[in-house]
XYZ file of C-alpha atoms in Angstrom:
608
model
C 27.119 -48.489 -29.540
C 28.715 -45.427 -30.671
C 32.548 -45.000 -29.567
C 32.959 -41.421 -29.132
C 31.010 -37.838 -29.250
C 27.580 -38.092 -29.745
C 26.854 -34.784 -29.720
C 28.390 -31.178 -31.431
C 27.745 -27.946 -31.595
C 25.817 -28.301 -35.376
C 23.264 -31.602 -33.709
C 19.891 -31.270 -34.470
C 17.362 -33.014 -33.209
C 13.427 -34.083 -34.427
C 11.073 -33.702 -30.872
C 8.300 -36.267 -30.890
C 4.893 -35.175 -29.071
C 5.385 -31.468 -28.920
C 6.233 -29.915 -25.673
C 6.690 -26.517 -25.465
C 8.533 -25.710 -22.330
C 11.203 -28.382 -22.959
C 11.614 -27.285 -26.444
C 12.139 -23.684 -25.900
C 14.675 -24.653 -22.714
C 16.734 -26.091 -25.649
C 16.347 -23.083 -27.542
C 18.071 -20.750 -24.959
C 20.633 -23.144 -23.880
C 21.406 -23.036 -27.987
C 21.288 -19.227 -27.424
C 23.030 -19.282 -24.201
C 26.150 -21.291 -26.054
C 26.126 -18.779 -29.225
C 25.167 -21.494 -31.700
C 24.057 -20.251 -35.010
C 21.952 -22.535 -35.681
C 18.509 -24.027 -33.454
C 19.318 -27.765 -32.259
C 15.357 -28.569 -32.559
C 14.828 -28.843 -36.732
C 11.462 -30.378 -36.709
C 8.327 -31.499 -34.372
C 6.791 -34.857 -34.788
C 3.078 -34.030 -33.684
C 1.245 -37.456 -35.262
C -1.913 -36.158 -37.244
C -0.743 -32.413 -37.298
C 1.540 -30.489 -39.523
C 2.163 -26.604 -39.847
C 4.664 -25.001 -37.545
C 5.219 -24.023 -34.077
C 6.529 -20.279 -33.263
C 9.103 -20.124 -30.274
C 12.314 -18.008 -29.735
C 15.845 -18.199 -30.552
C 16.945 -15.296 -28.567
C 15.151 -12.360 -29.386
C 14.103 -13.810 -32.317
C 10.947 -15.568 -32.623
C 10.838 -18.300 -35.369
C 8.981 -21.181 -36.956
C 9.707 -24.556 -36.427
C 8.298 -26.613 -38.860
C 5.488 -29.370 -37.049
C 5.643 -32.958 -39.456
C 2.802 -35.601 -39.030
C 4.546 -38.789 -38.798
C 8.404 -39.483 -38.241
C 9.162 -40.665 -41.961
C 8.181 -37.286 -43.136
C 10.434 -35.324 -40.685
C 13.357 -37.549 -41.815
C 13.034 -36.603 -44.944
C 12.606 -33.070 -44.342
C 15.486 -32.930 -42.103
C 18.121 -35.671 -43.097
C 20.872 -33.711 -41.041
C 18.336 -34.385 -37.698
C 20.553 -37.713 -35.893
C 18.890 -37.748 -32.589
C 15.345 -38.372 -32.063
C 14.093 -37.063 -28.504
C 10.915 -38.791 -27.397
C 8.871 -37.286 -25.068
C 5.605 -39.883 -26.098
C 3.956 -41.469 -22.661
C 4.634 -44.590 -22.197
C 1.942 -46.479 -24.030
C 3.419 -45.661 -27.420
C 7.259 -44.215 -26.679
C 8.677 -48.027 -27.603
C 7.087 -48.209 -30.847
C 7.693 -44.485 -31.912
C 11.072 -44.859 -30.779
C 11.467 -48.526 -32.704
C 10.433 -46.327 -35.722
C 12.845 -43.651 -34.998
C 15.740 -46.150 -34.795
C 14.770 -47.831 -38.331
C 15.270 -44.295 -40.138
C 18.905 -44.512 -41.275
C 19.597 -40.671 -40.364
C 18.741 -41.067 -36.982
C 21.730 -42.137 -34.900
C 20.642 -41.206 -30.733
C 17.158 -41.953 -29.224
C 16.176 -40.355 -26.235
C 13.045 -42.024 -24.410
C 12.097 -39.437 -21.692
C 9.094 -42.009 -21.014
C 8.911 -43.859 -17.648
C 7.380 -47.471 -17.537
C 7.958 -48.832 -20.587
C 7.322 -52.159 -20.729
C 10.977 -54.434 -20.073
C 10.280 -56.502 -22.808
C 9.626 -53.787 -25.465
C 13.014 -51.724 -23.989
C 14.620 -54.976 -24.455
C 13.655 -55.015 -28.369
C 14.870 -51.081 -28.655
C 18.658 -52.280 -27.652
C 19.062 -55.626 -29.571
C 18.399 -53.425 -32.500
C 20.070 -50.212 -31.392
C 23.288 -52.602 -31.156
C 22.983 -54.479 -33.734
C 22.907 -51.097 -36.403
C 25.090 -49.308 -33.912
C 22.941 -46.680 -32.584
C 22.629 -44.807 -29.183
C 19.518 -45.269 -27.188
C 19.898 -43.187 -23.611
C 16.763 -44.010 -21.221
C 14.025 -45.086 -20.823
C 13.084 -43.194 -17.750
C 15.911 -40.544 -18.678
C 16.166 -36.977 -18.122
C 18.531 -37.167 -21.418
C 22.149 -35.474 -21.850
C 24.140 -32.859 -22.291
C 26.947 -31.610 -24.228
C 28.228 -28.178 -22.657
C 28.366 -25.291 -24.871
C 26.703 -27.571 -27.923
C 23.252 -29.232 -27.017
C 21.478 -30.790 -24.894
C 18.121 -32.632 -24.916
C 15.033 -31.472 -23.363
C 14.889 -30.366 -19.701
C 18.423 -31.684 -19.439
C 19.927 -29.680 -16.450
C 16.569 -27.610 -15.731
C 16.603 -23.977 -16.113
C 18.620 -21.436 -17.916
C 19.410 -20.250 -14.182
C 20.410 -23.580 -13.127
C 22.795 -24.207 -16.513
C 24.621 -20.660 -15.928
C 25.400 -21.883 -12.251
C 26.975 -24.953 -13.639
C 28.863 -23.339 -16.154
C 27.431 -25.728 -18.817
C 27.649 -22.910 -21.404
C 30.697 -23.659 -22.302
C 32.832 -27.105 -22.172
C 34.507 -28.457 -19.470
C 37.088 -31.075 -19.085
C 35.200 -33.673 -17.242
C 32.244 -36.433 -18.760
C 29.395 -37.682 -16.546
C 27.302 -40.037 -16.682
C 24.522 -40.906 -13.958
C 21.099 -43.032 -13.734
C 19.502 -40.169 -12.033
C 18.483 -37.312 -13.463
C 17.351 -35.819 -10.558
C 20.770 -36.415 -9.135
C 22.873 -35.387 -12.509
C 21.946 -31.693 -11.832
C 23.169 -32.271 -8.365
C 26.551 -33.354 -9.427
C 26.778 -31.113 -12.271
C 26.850 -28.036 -9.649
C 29.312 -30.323 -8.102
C 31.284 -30.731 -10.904
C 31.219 -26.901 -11.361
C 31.977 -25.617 -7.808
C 35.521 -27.583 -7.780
C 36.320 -28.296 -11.343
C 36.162 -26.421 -15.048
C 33.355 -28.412 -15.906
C 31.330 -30.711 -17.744
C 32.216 -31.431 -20.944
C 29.211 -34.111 -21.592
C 26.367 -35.709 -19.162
C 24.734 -38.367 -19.860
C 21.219 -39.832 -17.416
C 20.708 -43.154 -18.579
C 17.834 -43.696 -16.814
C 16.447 -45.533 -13.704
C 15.109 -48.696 -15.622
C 16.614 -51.918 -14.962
C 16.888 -52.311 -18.339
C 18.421 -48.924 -19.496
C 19.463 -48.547 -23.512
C 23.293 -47.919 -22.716
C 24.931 -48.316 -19.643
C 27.591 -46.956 -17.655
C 30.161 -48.315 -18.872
C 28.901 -47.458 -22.373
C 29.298 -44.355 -22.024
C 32.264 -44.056 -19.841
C 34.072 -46.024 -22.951
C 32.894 -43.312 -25.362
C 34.713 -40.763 -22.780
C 37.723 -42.262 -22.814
C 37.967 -41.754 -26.784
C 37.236 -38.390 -26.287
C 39.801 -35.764 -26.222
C 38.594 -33.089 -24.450
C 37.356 -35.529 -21.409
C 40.107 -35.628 -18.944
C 38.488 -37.508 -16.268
C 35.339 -39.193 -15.523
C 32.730 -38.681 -13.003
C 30.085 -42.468 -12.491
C 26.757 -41.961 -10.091
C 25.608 -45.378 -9.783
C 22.683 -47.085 -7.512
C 22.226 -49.782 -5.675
C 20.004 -52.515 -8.080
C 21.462 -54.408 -10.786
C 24.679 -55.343 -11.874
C 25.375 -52.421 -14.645
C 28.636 -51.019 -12.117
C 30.197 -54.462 -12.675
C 30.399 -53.780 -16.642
C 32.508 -50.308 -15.760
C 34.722 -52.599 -13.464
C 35.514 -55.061 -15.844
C 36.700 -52.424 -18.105
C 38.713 -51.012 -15.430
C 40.229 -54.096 -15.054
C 41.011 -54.661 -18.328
C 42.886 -51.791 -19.037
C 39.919 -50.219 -21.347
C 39.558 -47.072 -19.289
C 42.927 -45.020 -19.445
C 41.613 -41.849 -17.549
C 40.748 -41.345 -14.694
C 37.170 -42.296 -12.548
C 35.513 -40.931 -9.577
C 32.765 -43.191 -8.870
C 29.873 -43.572 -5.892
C 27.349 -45.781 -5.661
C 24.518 -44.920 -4.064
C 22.343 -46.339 -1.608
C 24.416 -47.506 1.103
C 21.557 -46.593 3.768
C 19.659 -49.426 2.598
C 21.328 -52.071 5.101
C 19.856 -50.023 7.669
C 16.348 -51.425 7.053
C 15.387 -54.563 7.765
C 13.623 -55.736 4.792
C 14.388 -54.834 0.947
C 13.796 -51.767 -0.075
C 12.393 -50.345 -3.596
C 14.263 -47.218 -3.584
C 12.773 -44.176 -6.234
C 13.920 -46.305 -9.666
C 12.474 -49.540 -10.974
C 15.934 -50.321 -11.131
C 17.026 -49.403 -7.714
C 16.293 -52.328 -5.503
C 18.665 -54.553 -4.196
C 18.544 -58.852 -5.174
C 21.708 -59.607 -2.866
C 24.434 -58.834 -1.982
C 26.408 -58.106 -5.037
C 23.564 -55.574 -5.924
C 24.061 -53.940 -2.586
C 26.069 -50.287 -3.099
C 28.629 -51.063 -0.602
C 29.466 -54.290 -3.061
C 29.692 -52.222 -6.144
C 31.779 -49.699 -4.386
C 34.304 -51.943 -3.136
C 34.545 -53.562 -6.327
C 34.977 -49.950 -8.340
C 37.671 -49.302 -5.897
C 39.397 -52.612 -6.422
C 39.421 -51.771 -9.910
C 40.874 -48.536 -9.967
C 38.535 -46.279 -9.613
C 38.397 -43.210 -7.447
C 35.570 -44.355 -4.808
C 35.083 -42.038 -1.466
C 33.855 -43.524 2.032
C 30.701 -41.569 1.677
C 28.566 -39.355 -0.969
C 29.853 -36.475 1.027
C 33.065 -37.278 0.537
C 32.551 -37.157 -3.554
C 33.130 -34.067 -3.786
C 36.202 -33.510 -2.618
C 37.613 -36.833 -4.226
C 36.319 -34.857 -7.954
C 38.404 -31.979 -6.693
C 41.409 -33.939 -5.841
C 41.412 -35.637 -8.916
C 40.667 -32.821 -11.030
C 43.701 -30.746 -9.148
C 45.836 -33.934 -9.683
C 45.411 -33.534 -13.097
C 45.855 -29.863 -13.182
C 49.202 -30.295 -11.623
C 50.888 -33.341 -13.896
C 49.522 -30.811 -16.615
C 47.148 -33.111 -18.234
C 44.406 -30.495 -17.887
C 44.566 -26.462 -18.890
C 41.460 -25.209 -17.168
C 39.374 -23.521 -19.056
C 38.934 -19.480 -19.635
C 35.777 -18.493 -18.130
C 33.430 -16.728 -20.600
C 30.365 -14.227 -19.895
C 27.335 -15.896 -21.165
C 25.284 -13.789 -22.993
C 21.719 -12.554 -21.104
C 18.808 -14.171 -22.192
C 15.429 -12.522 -23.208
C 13.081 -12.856 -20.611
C 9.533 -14.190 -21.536
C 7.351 -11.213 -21.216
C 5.016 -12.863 -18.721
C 7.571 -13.874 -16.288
C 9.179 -9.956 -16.614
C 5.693 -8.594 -15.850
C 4.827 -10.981 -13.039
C 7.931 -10.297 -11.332
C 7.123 -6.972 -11.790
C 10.538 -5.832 -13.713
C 8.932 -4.433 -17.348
C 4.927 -3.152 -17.416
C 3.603 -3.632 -21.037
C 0.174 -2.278 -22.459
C -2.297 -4.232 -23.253
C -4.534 -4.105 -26.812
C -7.897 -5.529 -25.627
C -9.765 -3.834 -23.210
C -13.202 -6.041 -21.683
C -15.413 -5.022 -19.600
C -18.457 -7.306 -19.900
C -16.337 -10.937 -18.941
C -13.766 -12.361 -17.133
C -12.629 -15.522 -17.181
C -9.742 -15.921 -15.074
C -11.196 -17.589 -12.430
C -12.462 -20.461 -11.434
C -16.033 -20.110 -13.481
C -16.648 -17.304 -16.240
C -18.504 -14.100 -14.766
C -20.814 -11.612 -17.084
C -20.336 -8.272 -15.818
C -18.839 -9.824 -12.351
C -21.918 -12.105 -12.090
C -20.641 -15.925 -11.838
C -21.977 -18.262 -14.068
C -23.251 -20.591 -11.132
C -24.792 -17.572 -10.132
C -26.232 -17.005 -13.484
C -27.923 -20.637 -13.391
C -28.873 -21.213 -9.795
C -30.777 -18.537 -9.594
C -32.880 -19.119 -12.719
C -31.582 -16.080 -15.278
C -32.838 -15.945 -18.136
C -31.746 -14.847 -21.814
C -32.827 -11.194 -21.622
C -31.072 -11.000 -18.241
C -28.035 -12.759 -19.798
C -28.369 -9.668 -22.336
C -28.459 -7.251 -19.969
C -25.399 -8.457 -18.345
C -23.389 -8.516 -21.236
C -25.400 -5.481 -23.182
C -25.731 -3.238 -20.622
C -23.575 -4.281 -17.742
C -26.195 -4.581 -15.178
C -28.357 -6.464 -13.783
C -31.672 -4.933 -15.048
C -35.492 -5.447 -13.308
C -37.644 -8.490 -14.094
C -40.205 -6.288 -16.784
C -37.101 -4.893 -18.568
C -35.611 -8.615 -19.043
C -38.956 -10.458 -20.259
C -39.423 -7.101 -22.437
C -36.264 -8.340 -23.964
C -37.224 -11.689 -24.971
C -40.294 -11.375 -25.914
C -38.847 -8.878 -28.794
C -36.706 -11.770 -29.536
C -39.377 -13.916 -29.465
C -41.669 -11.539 -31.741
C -38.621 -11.449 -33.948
C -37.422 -14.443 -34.365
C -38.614 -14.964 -37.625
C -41.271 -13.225 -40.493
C -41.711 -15.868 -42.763
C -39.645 -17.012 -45.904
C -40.572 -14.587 -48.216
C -38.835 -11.463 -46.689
C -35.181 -10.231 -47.844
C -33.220 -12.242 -45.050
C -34.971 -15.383 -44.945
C -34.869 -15.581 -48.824
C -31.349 -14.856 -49.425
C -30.697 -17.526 -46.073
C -32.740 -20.043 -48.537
C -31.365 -19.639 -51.487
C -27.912 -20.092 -49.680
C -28.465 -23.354 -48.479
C -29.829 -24.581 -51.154
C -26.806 -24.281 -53.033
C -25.506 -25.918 -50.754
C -23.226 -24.122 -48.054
C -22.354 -24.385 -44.614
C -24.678 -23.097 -41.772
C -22.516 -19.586 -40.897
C -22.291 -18.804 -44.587
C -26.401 -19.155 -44.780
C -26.927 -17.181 -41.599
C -24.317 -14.487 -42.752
C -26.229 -14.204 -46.167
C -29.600 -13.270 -44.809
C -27.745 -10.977 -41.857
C -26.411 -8.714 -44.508
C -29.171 -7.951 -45.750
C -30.393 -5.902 -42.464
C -30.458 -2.386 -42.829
C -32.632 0.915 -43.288
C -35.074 -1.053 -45.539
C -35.136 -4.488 -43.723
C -34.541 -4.979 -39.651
C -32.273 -2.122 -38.880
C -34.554 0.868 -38.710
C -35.186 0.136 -34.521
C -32.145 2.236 -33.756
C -33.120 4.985 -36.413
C -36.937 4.752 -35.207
C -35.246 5.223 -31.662
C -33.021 8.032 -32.911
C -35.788 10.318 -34.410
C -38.703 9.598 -32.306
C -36.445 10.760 -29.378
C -35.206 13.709 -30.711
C -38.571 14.695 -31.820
C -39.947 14.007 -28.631
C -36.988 16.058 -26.407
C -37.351 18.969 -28.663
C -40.981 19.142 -28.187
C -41.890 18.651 -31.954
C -45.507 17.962 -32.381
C -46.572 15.074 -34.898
C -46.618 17.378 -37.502
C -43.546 19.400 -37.040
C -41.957 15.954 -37.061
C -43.186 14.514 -39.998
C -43.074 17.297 -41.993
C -39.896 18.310 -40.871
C -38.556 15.274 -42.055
C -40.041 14.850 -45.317
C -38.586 18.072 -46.205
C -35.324 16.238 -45.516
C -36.259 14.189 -47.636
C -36.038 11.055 -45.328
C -38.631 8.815 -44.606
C -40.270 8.578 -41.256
C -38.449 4.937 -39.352
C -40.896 2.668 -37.819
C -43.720 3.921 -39.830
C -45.520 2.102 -42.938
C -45.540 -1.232 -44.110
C -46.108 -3.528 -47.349
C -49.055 -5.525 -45.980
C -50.095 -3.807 -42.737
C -52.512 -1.216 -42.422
C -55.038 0.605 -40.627
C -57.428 -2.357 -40.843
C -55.009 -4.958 -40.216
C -53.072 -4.261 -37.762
C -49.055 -5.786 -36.883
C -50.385 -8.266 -33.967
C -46.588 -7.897 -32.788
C -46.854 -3.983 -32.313
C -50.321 -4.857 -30.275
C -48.563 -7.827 -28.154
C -45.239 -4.826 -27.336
C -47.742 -2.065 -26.736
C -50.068 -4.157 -24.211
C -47.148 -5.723 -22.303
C -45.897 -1.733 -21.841
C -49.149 -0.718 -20.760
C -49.058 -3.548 -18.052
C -45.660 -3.283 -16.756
C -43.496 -0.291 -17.755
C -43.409 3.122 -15.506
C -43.869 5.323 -18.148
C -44.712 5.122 -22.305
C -43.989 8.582 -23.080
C -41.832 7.693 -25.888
C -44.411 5.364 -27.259
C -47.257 7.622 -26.913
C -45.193 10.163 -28.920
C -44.997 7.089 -31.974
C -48.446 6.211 -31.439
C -49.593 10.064 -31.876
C -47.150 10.244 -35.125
C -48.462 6.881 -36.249
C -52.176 9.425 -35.767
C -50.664 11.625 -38.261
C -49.445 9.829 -41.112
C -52.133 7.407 -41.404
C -54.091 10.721 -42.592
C -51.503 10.584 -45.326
C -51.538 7.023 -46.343
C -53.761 3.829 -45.178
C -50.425 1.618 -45.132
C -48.412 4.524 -43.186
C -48.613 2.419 -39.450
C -46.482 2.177 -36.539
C -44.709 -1.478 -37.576
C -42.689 -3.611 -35.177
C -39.205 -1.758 -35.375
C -41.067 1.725 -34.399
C -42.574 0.163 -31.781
C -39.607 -1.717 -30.192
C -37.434 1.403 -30.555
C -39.890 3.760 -28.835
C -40.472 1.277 -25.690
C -37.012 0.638 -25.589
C -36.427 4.502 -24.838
C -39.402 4.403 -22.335
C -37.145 1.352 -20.682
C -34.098 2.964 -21.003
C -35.907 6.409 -19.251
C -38.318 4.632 -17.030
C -35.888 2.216 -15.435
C -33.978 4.984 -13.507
C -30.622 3.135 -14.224
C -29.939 4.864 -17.133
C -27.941 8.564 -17.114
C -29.618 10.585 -20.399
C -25.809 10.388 -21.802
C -25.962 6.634 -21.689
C -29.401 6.542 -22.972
C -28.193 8.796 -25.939
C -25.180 6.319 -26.393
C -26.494 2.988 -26.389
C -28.688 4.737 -29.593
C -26.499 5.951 -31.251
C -23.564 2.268 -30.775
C -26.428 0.051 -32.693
C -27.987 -1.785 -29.771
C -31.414 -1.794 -30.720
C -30.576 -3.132 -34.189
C -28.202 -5.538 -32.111
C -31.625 -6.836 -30.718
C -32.982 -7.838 -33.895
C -30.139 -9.222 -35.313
C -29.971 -10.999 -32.691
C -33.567 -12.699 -32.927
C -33.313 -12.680 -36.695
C -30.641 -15.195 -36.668
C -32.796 -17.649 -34.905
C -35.225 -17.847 -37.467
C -32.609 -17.692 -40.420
C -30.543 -20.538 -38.753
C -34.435 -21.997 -38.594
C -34.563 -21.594 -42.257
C -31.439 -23.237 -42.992
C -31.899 -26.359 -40.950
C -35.430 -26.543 -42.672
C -33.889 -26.458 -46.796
C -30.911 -28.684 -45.519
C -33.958 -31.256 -43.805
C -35.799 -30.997 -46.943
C -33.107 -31.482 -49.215
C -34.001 -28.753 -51.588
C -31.855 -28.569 -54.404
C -30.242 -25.216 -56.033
C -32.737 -22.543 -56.564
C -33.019 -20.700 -59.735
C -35.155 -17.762 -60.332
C -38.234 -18.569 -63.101
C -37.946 -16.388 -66.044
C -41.968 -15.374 -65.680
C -40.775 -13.447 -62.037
C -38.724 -11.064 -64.174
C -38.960 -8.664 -66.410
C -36.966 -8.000 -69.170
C -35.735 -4.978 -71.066
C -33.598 -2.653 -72.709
């Protein structure tokens, strides 16, 4: 066991099993106490490395994450205390590991429930290569004004009330760490301060005891005086006496032991510690207090009573001139966390994404405020899924299965065309799935898949300007641009696109109105007196029923209409399908184990 300071204002520390909260509290208490330095040098997250961003201050900055506890030993060989924060399944064999590095000299196990016997292995060895090991079960420690591990104390709020920015003249040390922020108020209210606090933990077997660290106190300068919490359990308090006794301890110690109420029920009592249950008498705290008082030590008639036996003391002290109080110093303010500042409504900050289409905040995820139970109970389907997140409302029956059955219609076109091809020949050499799909998805544009919202574009125009088929044609060949969602490769007048007579009959059946499509159908008239080949194909006839379901619907305004046209949702539709049938394609080369494709010389042609 270590004789004197454990900790300074230059201790770092390596944090085992990342936790932010705890992590950052030691960050602004490091802040709070003007350090220069962060006291956390290193994570141990076990499988992960990279880095962690949290804030020193204002600052925010990166605190390097290590995958196993060797590594962040070597990494950070200044690091001496190890503060594990594993459960307690593993905290006695990561700690065990800790102890075994030769730069680590403190252990904290924050863990309750370790097993006795494995606790009982951490302090043989912790003894035996004179090393610290405070808990199990432990809230940790604190040195004031220099560091302090974890949620040592609790909030920032909390440390500034207890002056434990700056050091004091008195050490503590406690089993409760519930209780240590008590008596470090205490402490506060009718003395300088602390100077260190130590929990050591509600186990009955804890890694350093009492008297432990009340010996380190007594080598310390700076403490004056010593404040002990004990409990009732055990026979740890009877260590401190004997050192009383003995003339080891030459300062002076307030002491309580608590859980005198215990006689007052009639059978034993397991009080909130494994440790803190009474087997007899001398385990009782009105035993261990009478014996601390026979030995010297400052004990009061009652925990109410402490208090004023501290100040006493402390005063005592004062007087005989053994202690120059210290000069109170303004901490300095720390940053709030944004999130706290705007909740408490002291700072409004803008946000950079703006959604409309989902929340999910609450309990389930809505699309356009409909909630996703909603959304299955009562049997929606994909195109009504679209519509919720395309078009923000809920849109009738026809319009939905109008929807899918374009994605159904375009799901796929075979493996010869652009898309497919270029999807094929990317999985065959091998790539993942998302680099396949992306390959044939670029190749959608004005000459493959993305003429719907063009097709759309013109044919309404035409058609709200009055233009017959021949003004529009004409007009545009003048233009110079080519007529969208007319002509095709392999369909003709004779053969006609099965998909464009599937979308024009389901219209027919179930949409209000087809003026837009009567408008292609009439154009589609015209230019097959031009050309044989010149028909209306599957993108001209999805973009001009779209319009009659964006008109006919009445839940569109004309403005909206002319905006969802000209955003790219139509083409969004057939992207959309497109990718079913390339992902299709993929899954099919990767199942068939095709291997890298190479063009055959015989497919091109070659010259100068």
């Amino acid at each position: 066991m270590a004789t004197g300071q454990l900790f300074s204002r230059q201790t770092q520390a390596l944090f085992y099993n990342y936790k932010q909260l705890p992590i950052q509290r030691m960050l602004d208490f490091d802040f709070l106490c003007g350090r220069e330095t962060p006291s956390v040098a290193g994570i141990i997250n076990p499988g992960s490395e990279g880095f962690q961003k949290l804030f020193f201050g204002q600052e925010e900055i990166a605190i390097p994450v290590h995958s196993s506890i060797e590594a962040a030993c070597s990494a950070h060989p200044t690091a001496d205390v190890f503060i594990n924060f594993a459960s307690f399944r593993s905290a006695a064999a990561s700690s065990m590991s800790a102890l075994k590095q030769s730069t680590i000299k403190v252990v904290a196990i924050i863990a309750e429930g370790v097993p006795e016997s494995d606790t009982k292995q951490l302090i043989t060895y912790a003894r035996a290569n004179r090393k610290v090991v405070i808990g199990p079960a432990t809230v940790g420690g604190i040195q004031a004004g220099a560091f302090k591990i974890g949620d040592t104390a609790g909030t920032i709020d909390n440390i500034i009330h207890c002056k434990l920015y700056r050091p004091g003249s008195v050490g503590f040390v406690s089993k409760s760490g519930g209780m240590s922020n008590e008596l470090y108020n205490t402490i506060a209210r009718v003395t300088d301060g602390i100077y260190e606090g130590i929990a050591i933990g509600g186990d009955v077997f804890p890694g350093s005891t009492l008297s432990d660290h009340v010996l380190r106190f007594n080598n310390i300068p700076q403490v004056k005086m010593m404040v002990v919490l004990g409990e009732l359990g055990g026979r740890d308090e009877y260590s401190l006496v004997e050192a009383l006794k003995e003339g080891r301890v030459h300062k002076p110690v307030v002491a309580w032991v608590s859980g005198t109420c215990a006689r007052l029920f009639k059978s034993e009592v397991q009080f909130g510690h494994a440790g803190a249950k009474s087997g007899g008498e001398l385990e009782s705290a009105q035993a261990k207090n009478q014996a601390l008082r026979q030995a010297g030590a400052v004990v009061p008639t009652s925990y109410e009573a402490l208090e004023c036996a501290i100040k006493e003391t402390f005063e005592k002290l004062v007087e005989e001139g053994k202690i120059t109080p210290v000069s109170e110093v303004k901490p300095p303010q720390i940053p709030e966390d944004l999130n706290n500042a705007i909740k408490s409504g002291k700072v409004r900050a803008p946000t950079h994404i703006i959604s409309t289409i989902s929340d999910d905040r609450g309990e389930e995820p809505c699309y356009a405020g409909v909630p996703m139970s909603t959304i299955v109970e009562q049997g929606y389907g994909v195109g009504d899924v679209l519509s919720l997140l395309w078009f923000k409302r809920s849109l009738p029956r026809y319009c939905t299965q109008f929807i899918e059955i374009c994605i159904m219609l375009c799901a796929d076109h075979g493996p010869c065309v652009s898309g497919a091809h270029n999807t094929i020949v990317t999985a065959r050499a091998g790539k993942d799935l998302v680099s396949s799909l992306v390959s044939g998805l670029l190749t959608i544009g004005p000459r493959f898949g993305g003429a719907i919202d063009d097709a759309a574009r013109y044919f309404k125009d035409a058609y709200d300007k009055g233009l017959t088929p021949y003004e529009f044609v004409e007009g545009m060949k003048k233009k110079g641009i080519r007529v969208p969602g007319i002509g095709h490769r392999i369909k003709s007048r004779d053969n006609r696109d099965k998909r464009v007579q599937l979308l024009q009959r389901y219209a027919h059946t179930h949409f209000p109105s087809v003026k837009y499509m009567e408008y292609a159908v009439k154009v589609e008239t015209y230019t097959l007196s031009k050309a044989n080949n010149l028909v209306l194909n599957v993108d001209g006839a999805i973009g001009s029923l779209f319009l009659d379901l964006l008109s006919g619907s009445g839940m569109f305004s004309k403005p909206e209409i002319d905006e969802i046209v000209e955003i790219g949702y139509l083409n969004g539709l057939f992207v959309l399908a497109r990718s079913i049938g390339l992902i299709g394609h993929t899954f099919d080369q990767k199942r068939l184990k095709q291997p890298l494709y190479r063009h055959p010389w015989e497919d091109v042609l070659y010259t100068k």
